[in-house]
Coordinates of C-alpha atoms in Angstrom, one line a residue:
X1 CA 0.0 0.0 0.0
X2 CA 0.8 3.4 -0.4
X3 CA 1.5 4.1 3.5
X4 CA 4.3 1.7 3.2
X5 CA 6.2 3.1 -0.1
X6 CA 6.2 6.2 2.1
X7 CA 8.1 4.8 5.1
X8 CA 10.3 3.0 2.7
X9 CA 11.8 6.1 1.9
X10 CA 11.3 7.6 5.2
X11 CA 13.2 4.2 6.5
X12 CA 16.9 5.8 4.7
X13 CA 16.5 8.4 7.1
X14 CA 16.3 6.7 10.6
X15 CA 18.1 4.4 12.6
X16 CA 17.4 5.3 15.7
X17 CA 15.8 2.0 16.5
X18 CA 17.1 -0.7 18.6
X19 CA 18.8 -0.8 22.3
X20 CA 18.1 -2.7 24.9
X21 CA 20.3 -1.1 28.3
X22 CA 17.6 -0.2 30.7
X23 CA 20.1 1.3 33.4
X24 CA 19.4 4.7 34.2
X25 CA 22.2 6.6 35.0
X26 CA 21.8 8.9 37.4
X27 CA 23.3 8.9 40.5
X28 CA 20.8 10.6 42.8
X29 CA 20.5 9.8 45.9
X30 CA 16.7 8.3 45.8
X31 CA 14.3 8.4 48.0
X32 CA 10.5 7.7 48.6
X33 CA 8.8 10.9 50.1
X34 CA 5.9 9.8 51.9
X35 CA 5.3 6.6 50.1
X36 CA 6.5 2.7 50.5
X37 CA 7.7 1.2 47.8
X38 CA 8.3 -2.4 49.7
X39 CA 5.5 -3.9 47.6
X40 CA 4.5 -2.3 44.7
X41 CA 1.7 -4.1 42.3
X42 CA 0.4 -2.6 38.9
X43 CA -3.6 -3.7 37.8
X44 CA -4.1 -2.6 34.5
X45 CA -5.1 -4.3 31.6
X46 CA -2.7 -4.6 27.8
X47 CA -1.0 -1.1 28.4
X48 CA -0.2 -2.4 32.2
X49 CA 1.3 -5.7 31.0
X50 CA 3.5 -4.4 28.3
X51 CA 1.6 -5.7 25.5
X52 CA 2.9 -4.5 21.9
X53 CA 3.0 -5.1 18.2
X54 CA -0.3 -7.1 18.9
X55 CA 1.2 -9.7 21.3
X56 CA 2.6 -10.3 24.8
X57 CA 6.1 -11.3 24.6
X58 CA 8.6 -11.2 26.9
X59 CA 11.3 -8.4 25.8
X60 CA 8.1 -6.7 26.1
X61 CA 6.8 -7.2 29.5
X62 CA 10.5 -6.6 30.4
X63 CA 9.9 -3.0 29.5
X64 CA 6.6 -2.4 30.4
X65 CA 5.7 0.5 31.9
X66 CA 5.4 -0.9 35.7
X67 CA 8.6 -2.9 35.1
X68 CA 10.3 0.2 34.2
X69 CA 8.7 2.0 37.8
X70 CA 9.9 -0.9 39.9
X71 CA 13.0 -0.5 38.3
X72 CA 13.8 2.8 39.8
X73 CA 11.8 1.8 42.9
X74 CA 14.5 -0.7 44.1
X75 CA 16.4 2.6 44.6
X76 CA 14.2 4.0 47.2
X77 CA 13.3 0.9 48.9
X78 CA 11.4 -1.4 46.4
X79 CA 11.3 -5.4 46.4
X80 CA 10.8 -7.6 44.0
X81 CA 8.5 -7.1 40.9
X82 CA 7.6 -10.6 39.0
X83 CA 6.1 -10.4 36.3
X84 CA 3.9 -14.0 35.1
X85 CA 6.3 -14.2 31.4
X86 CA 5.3 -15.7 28.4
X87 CA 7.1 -18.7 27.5
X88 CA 9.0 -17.4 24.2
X89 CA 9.3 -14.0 21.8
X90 CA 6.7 -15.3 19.7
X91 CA 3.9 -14.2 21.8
X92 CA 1.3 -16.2 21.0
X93 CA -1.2 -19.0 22.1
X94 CA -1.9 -21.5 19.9
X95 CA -5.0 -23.3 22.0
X96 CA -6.9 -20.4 22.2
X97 CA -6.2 -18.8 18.5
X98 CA -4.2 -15.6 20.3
X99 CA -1.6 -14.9 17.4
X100 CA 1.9 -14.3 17.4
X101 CA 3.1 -10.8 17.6
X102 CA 4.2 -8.4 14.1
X103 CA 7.1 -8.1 12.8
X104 CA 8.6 -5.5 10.2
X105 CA 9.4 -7.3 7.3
X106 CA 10.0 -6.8 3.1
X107 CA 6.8 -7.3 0.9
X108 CA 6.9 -7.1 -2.4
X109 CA 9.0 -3.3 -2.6
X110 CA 8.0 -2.2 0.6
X111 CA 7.6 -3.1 4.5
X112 CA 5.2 -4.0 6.4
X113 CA 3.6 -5.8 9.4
X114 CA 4.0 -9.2 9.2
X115 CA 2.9 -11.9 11.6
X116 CA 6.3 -13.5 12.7
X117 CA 6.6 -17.3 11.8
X118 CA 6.9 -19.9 14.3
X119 CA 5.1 -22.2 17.1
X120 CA 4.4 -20.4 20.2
X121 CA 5.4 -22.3 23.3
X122 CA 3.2 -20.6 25.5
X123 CA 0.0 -22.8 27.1
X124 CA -3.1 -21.9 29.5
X125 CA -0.8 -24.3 32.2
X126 CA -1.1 -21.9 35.5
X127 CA 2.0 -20.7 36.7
X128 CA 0.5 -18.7 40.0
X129 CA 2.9 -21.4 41.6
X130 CA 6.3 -19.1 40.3
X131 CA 4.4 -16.1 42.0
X132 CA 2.6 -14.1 42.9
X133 CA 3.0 -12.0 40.4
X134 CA 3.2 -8.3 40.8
X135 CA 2.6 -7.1 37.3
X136 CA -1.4 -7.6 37.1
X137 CA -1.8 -6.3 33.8
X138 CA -4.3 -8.6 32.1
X139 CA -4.7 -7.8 27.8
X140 CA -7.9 -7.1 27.2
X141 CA -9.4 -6.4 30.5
X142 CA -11.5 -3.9 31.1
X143 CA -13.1 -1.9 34.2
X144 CA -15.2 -4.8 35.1
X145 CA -13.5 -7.9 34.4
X146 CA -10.3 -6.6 37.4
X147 CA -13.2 -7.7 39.7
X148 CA -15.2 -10.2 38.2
X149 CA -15.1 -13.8 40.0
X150 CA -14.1 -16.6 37.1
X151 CA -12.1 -14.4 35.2
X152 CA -9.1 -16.8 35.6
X153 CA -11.3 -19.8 35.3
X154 CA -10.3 -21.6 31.6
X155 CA -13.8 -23.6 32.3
X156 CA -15.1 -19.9 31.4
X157 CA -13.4 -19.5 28.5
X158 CA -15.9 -20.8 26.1
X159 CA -18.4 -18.1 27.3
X160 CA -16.0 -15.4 26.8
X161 CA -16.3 -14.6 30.6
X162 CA -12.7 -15.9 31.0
X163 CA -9.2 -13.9 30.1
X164 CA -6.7 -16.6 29.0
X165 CA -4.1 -14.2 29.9
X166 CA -5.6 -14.6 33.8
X167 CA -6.5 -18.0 33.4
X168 CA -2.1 -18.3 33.5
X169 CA -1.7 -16.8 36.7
X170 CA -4.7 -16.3 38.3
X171 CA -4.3 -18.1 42.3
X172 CA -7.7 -19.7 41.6
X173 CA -10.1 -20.3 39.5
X174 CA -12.1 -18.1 41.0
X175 CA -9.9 -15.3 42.0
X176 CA -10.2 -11.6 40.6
X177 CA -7.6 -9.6 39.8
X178 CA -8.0 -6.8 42.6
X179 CA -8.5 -10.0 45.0
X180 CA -4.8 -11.4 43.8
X181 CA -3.9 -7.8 44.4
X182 CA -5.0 -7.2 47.5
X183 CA -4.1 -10.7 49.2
X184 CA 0.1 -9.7 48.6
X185 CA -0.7 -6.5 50.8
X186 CA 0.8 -3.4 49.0
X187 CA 2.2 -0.6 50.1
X188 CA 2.2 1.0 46.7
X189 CA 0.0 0.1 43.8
X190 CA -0.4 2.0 40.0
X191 CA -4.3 1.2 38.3
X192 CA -4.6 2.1 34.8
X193 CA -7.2 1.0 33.8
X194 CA -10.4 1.5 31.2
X195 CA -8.8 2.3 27.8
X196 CA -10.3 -1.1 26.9
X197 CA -13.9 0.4 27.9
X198 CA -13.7 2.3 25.2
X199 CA -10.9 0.9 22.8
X200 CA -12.9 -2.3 22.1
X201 CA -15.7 0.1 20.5
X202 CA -13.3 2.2 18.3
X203 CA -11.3 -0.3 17.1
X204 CA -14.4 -2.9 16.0
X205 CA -15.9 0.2 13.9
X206 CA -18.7 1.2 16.5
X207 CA -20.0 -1.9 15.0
X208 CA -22.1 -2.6 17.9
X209 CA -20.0 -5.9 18.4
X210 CA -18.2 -4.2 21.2
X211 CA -20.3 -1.9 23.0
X212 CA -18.8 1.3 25.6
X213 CA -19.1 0.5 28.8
X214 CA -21.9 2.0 30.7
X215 CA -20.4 5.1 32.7
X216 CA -22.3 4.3 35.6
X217 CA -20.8 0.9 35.7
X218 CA -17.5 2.1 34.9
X219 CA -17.8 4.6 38.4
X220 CA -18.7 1.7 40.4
X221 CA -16.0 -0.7 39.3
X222 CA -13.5 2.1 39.3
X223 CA -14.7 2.8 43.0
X224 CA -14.7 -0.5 44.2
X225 CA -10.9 -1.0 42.8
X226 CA -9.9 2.2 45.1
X227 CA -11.5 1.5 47.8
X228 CA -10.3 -1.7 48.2
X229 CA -6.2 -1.1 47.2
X230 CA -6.1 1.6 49.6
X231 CA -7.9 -0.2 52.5
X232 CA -5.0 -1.3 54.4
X233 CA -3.7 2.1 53.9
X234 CA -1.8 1.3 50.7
X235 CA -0.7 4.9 48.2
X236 CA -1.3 4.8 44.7
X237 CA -0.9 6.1 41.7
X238 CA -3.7 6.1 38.7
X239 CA -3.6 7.0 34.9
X240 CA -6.7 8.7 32.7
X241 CA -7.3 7.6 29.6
X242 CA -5.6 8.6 26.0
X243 CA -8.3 9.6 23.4
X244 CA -8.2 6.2 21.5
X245 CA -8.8 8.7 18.1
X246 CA -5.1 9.6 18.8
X247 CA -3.3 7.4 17.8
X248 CA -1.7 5.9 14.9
X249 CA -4.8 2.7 14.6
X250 CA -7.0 5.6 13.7
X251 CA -4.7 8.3 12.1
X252 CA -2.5 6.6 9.6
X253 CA -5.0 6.0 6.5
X254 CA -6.6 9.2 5.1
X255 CA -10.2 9.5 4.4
X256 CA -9.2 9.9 1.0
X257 CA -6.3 7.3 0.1
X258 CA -7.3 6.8 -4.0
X259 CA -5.2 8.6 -5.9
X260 CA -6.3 8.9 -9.4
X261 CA -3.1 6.8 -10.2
X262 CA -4.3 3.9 -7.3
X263 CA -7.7 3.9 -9.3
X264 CA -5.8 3.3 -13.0
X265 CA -3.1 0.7 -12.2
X266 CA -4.9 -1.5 -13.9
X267 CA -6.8 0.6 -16.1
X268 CA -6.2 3.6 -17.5
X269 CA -9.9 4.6 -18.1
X270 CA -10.9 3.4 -14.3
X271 CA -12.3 6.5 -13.4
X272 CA -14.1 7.5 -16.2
X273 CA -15.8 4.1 -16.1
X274 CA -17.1 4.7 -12.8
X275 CA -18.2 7.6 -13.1
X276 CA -20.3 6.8 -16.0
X277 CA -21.7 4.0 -14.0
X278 CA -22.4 5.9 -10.6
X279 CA -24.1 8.6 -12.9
X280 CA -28.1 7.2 -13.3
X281 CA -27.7 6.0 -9.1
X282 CA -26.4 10.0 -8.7
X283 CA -29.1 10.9 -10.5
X284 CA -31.7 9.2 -8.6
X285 CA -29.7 10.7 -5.2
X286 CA -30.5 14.2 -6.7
X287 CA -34.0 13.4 -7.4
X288 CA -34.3 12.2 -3.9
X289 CA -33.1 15.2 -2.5
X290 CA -30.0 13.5 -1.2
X291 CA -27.3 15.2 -3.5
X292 CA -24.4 14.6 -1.1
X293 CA -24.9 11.0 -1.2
X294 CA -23.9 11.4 -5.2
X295 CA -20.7 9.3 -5.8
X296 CA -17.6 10.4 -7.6
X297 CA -14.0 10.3 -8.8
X298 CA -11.7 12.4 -9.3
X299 CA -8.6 12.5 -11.9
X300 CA -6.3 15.3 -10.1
X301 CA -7.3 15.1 -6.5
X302 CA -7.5 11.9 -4.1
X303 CA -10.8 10.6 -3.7
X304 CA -12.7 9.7 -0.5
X305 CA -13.5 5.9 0.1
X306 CA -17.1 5.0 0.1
X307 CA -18.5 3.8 3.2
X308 CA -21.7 2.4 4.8
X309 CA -23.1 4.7 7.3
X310 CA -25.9 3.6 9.4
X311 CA -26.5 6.6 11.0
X312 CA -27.9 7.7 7.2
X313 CA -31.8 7.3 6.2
X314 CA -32.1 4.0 4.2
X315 CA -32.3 5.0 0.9
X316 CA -32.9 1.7 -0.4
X317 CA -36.6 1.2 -0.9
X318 CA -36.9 4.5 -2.3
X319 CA -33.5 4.0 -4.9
X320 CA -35.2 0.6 -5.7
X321 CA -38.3 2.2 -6.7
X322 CA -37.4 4.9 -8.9
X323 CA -34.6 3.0 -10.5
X324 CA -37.6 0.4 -11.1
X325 CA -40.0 3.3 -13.3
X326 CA -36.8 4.1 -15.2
X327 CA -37.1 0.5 -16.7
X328 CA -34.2 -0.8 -14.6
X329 CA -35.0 -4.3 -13.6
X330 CA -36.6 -5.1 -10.1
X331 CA -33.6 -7.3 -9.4
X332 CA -31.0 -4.8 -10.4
X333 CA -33.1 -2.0 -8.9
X334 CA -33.0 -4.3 -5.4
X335 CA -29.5 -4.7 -5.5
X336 CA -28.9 -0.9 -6.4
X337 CA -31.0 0.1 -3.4
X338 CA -29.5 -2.4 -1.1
X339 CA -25.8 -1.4 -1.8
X340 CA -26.3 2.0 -2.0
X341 CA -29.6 2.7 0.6
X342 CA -26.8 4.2 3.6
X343 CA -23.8 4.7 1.6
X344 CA -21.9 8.1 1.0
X345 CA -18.5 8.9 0.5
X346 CA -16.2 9.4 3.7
X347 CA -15.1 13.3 4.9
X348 CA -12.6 14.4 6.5
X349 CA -14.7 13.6 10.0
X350 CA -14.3 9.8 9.3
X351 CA -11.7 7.8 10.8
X352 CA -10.7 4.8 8.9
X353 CA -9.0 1.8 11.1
X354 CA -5.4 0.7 10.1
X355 CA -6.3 -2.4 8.8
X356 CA -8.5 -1.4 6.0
X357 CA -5.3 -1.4 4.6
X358 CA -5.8 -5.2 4.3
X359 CA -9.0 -4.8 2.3
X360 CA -8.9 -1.6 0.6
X361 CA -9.7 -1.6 -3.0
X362 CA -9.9 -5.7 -3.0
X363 CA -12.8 -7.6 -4.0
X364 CA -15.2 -8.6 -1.4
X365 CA -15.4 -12.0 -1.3
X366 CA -18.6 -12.5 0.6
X367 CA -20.1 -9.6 -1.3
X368 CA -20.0 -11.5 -4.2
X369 CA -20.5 -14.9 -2.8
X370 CA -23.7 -13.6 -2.3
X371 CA -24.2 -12.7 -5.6
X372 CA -23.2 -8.8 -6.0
X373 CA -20.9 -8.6 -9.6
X374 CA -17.4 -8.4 -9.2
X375 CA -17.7 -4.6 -10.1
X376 CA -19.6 -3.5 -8.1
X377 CA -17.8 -5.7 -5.1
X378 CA -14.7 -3.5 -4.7
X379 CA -14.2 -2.4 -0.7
X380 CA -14.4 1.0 -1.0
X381 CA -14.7 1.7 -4.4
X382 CA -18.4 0.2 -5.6
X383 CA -18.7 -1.5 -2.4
X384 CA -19.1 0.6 0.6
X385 CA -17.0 -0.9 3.0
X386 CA -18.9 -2.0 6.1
X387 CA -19.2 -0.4 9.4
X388 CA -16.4 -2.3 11.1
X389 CA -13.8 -0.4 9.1
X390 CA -15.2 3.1 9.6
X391 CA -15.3 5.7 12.8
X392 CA -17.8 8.3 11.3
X393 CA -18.2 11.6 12.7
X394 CA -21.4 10.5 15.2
X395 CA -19.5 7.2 16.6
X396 CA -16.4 9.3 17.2
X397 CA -18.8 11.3 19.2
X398 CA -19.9 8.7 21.5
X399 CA -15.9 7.9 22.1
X400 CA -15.4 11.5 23.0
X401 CA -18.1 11.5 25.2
X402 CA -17.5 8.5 27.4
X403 CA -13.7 9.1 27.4
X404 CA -14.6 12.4 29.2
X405 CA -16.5 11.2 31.3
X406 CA -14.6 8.0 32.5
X407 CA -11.6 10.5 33.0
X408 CA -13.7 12.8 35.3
X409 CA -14.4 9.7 37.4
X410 CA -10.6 8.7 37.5
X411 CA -9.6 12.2 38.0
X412 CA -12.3 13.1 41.4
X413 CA -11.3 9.6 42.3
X414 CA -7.7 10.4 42.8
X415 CA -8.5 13.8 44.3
X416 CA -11.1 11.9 46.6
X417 CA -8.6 9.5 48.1
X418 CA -5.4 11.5 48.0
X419 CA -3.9 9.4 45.2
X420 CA -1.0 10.7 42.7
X421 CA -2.3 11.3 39.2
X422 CA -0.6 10.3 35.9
X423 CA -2.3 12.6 32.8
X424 CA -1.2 10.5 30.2
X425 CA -3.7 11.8 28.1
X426 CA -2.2 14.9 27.9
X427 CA 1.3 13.4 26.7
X428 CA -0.8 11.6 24.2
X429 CA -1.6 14.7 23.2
X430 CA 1.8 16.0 22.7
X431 CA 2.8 12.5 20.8
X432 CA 0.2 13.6 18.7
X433 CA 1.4 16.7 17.9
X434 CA 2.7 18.5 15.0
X435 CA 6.1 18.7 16.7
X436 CA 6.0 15.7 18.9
X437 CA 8.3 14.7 21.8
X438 CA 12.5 15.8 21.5
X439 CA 13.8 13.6 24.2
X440 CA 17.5 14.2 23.8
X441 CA 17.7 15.2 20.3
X442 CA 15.5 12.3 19.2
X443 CA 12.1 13.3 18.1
X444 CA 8.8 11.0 19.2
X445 CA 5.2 11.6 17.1
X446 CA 2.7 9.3 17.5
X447 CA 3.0 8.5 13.7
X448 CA 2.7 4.9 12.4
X449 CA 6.3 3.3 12.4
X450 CA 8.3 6.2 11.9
X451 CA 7.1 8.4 14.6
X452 CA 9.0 5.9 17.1
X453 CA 6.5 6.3 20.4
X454 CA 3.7 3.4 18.8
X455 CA 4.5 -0.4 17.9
X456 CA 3.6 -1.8 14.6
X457 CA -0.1 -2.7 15.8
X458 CA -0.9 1.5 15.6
X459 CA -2.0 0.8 19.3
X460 CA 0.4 -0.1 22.1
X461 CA 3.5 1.8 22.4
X462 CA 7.1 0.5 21.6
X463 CA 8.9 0.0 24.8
X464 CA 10.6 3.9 24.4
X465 CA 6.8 5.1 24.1
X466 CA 5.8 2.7 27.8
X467 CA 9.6 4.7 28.9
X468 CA 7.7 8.1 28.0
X469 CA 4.9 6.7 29.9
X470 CA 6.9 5.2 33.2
X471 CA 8.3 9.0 33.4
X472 CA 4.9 10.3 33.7
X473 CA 3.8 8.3 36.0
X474 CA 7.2 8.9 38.1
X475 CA 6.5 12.9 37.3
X476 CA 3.0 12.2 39.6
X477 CA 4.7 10.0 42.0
X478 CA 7.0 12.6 42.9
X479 CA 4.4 15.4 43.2
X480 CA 2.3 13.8 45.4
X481 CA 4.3 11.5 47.4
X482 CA 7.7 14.1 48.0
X483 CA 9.9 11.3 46.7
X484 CA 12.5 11.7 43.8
X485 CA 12.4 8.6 41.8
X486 CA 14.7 9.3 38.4
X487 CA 13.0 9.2 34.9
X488 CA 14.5 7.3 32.9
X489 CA 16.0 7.7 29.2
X490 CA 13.7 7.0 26.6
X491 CA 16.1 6.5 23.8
X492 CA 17.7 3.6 25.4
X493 CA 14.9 1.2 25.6
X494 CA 13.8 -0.8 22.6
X495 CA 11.9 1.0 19.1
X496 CA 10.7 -0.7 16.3
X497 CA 12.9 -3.0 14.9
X498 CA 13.6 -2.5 11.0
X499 CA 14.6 -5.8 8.7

């Protein structure tokens, strides 16, 4: 794809990729303020575990965020910090259908993510026996699931009520993860937790597959994790939420990604030919008073892909019949209406997911399965591409929305119970930037690949982005606590790795 000839050539210029020294070097004399760090544990869910280019592996729960924290926490009194690792650097699980992580790699003339070949080693066997473990961060989890009985329970995977992440080191079958938390006693804990409360919406499309979680049920789990870390007088730390529309998954492929010469690889009169056959539907659009649904191509400018938005009035029964009185056949007309009842071409307010880039301008396989012709079958082009591929400008709304809200609740929650506060929504923010992060002479952006901060799954950081992320959560520690835990040096810790 086009993205990729792009950092092909971006790729001469940058080298600044892999190192793996995760000493710090300062020589400070720490301390720890007001806070313990005897027994530090981290709940969180993928972010919290060190999760990256789509896998847990175990370079990368190495340098997870909380790994990185405990790190400097041995220097004002810290203990141990296990961490429950996967058995290889493949990162997958091969019983349950979790795939191995992505790799960088040459296809065709360009680069891109690849899944990296190989047999996981990695089982659902429980190793709670090599704990406990003090990193808690469970992929996938959200608000809820940190306190739901059975989450650790394989007989619960079938119903989707089990995490086979938990299910590895969970102490029981019926333990939660604040209840494994709270049983080790800490005197210092870090919760980051609910990205997946709204990540699991945005990234499946707003779909309706994967639904936001209810705020009010999102307060009381939040509360109930609180209350129950700092009951034995335990300090804390806690994290709001990024604005999931921030990053890379969402930012990397334009609205518009067909150039006129994308559209005539393979035939130089392409876009003529469409727009002669979108020209009696546009018709019908203006005689229906819906002249922004009209569909067309451009041969100087990009052109937006076309999309299904369900948000639009269905068209369909009213293309059908009008499409019918110009002598069209009731079959055709059907089809017409069917394809084209809630389509319009994506604006500039639409957010297209990272991996349309697997489907764009291909032919739809089920679409014509089901017996749509192979013209009018092409994802994006003739055939609107379905709602799983699109954020349009009303679902991006309701992400906007609950994000704000769930960080309010974090936010008075930390205020309410005198905990430190991490805003690593705002240095998301910053990534996101036109300018980025300099750390050192070494810019960050929260561009795909090249911006450095964000592994090749355009969700999770690298492990110099979770280093970007450790120091803000050290930055709060230190506020609130009077303690003077070092940062440590981004550039040292591991980027993406280039073939």
């Amino acid at each position: 794809m086009k993205k990729y000839n792009i950092i092909t050539v971006i790729l001469i210029f940058l080298t600044l990729v892999v190192s793996c020294n995760n000493n710090d070097v300062s020589d400070v004399k720490v301390e720890s303020g007001t806070a313990d760090f005897s027994k530090y544990v981290a709940l969180g869910n993928s972010l919290t575990s060190g999760y990256r280019d789509n896998a847990l592996y175990i370079s990368g729960q190495r340098e997870s965020y909380p790994a990185i924290i405990a790190e400097q926490m041995k220097r004002a009194g810290g203990g141990d910090f296990k961490i429950p690792y996967m058995s290889d650097e493949l990162g997958g699980i091969p019983s349950v259908g979790v795939n191995n992580k992505l790799i960088l790699s040459v296809v065709g003339s360009s680069l891109a993510p690849v899944l990296v070949t190989g047999t996981a080693t990695t089982t659902l066997d429980n190793i709670y026996s090599q704990g406990p473990f003090q990193n808690l961060g469970v992929p996938g989890a959200k608000s809820f699931h940190l306190i739901a009985p059975g989450y650790g329970n394989p007989a619960n995977l079938a119903s989707g009520n089990a995490n086979p992440y938990f299910v590895r080191f969970a102490s029981s079958a019926n333990a939660t993860v604040l209840e494994d938390a709270v049983s080790q006693n800490p005197t210092f804990f870090s919760l980051w937790i609910g990205n997946n409360d709204v990540l699991g919406y945005a990234t499946s499309g707003g779909d309706g597959s994967n639904s936001i979680t209810a705020t009010s049920q999102f307060q009381s789990a939040y509360l109930q994790l609180v209350q129950a870390l700092v009951a034995k007088g335990a300090k804390g730390v806690v994290a709001n939420l990024p604005n999931v529309t921030s990053i890379p998954f969402f930012t990397t492929v334009p609205y518009n990604p067909l150039t006129p010469a994308t559209l005539t690889a393979s035939d130089p009169n392409q876009i003529e030919k469409l727009n002669q056959a979108f020209s009696q539907l546009n018709q019908v659009f203006d005689y229906l008073n819906h002249p922004e649904r009209k569909v067309s191509y451009s041969s100087t400018s990009s052109n937006p892909v076309l999309i299904k938005d369900k948000a639009l009035t269905d068209l369909g029964a009213q293309i059908t019949q009008v499409l019918v009185s110009q002598g069209i056949s009731s079959t055709q007309a059907a089809l017409y209406g069917s394809l084209y009842g809630q389509s319009r071409q994506a604006t500039k307010s639409d957010y297209l997911l990272l991996t349309i880039s697997g489907v764009l301008g291909k032919p739809n396989s089920e679409a014509i399965n089901s017996g749509v012709p192979a013209e009018l079958a092409v994802n994006g082009i003739t055939y609107p591409l379905a709602d799983k591929w699109v954020l349009t400008s009303d679902e991006i709304a309701n992400i906007n929305t609950a994000t704000t809200q769930f960080n309010s609740i974090i936010k008075s929650t930390a205020d309410q119970y005198g905990l430190a506060f991490a805003d690593v929504n705002s240095l998301m923010v910053d990534l996101s930037g036109k300018s980025g992060i300099i750390y050192d002479g070494v810019s960050y952006t929260s561009k795909f690949v090249t911006g450095g901060a964000f592994s090749l799954d355009g969700v999770h950081p690298t492990s110099r982005g979770y280093a970007f992320i450790a120091n803000e959560f050290i930055k709060a520690i230190n506020k609130k606590y009077l303690s003077n835990l070092p940062q440590v040096n981004p550039n040292i810790y591991q980027g993406i790795t280039f073939p």
